[in-house]
Amino acid sequence: QQQVKQSPQSLIVQKGGISIINCAYENTAFDYFPWYQQFPGKGPALLIAIRPDVSEKKEGRFTISFNKSAKQFSLHIMDSQPGDSATYFCAAEDTGRRALTFGSGTRLQVQP
Amino acid sequence: SAVISQKPSRDICQRGTSLTIQCQVDSQVTMMFWYRQQPGQSLTLIATANQGSEATYESGFVIDKFPISRPNLTFSTLTVSNMSPEDSSIYLCSVGEYEQFFGPGTRLTVL
């Protein structure tokens, strides 16, 4: 019930392309869905987040799409750049504990 | 966003010893969490540390192994006790709700 499933495990995209990472959840008590970006040796950095009452949120090149009925959400990185090469984690925060359950992570490599 | 620091940033410890990790926040926060990230893996919640109450531990984590203190609204410690090589991980504190921010982590290697 607490699991968040993330795919793909790794992704290689050409510079200027679109990177898409998908997540799915089961627990309906989740009410906040952030994405984190992590570079080697660093802590995760909050990238963008969405609440289930909206279907899409865009911040610059980053967009979250959210499908409440399917319990799925995705991150789209437009015009991907080599500097975007990092590990991306989706997560879900529950209404009670306010703790995060993380997906397994996606290692993104953007080739120049 | 809150600025979070952790000490030490990394350490190499011997089996059977204990290490206390500190987490300092630049503003008062209610919700504070401790996570573990094993090498090449995702983050797993160890416990929730709220000031004025006992820490709440997740399944698979116990207070005797990971005692936590939360003396005030800007500081917390996590102790990894009686360490074994399986405890080699990155330990991260985070703060906030709805927008949760992470510290830089403490990279622990147990020999």
Short mmCIF file of C-alpha atoms in Angstrom, two decimals, chain B residues 55-92:
data_model
loop_
_atom_site.label_atom_id
_atom_site.label_comp_id
_atom_site.label_asym_id
_atom_site.label_seq_id
_atom_site.Cartn_x
_atom_site.Cartn_y
_atom_site.Cartn_z
CA ALA B 55 10.32 9.63 17.62
CA THR B 56 8.07 7.43 15.51
CA TYR B 57 9.96 4.61 13.82
CA GLU B 58 9.12 2.84 10.58
CA SER B 59 8.87 -0.90 10.27
CA GLY B 60 12.33 -2.44 10.32
CA PHE B 61 13.91 0.34 12.37
CA VAL B 62 14.09 0.28 16.16
CA ILE B 63 14.98 2.81 18.80
CA ASP B 64 17.79 0.73 20.28
CA LYS B 65 19.58 0.73 16.94
CA PHE B 66 18.71 4.28 15.82
CA PRO B 67 18.05 6.46 18.87
CA ILE B 68 16.91 9.96 17.95
CA SER B 69 16.87 13.17 19.93
CA ARG B 70 14.92 16.33 19.11
CA PRO B 71 15.70 18.83 21.85
CA ASN B 72 14.31 21.88 20.03
CA LEU B 73 12.72 23.05 16.79
CA THR B 74 16.02 23.56 14.93
CA PHE B 75 18.11 20.53 15.87
CA SER B 76 18.04 16.75 15.90
CA THR B 77 20.48 13.87 16.21
CA LEU B 78 20.41 10.33 14.90
CA THR B 79 22.70 7.73 16.43
CA VAL B 80 23.61 4.58 14.54
CA SER B 81 24.45 2.09 17.28
CA ASN B 82 26.54 -1.08 17.32
CA MET B 83 27.34 -0.62 13.65
CA SER B 84 27.89 -3.37 11.12
CA PRO B 85 28.95 -3.10 7.45
CA GLU B 86 25.24 -3.32 6.50
CA ASP B 87 24.79 0.13 8.08
CA SER B 88 27.02 1.68 5.42
CA SER B 89 24.69 4.22 3.83
CA ILE B 90 23.97 7.87 3.39
CA TYR B 91 21.85 9.23 6.24
CA LEU B 92 19.74 12.27 5.46
#
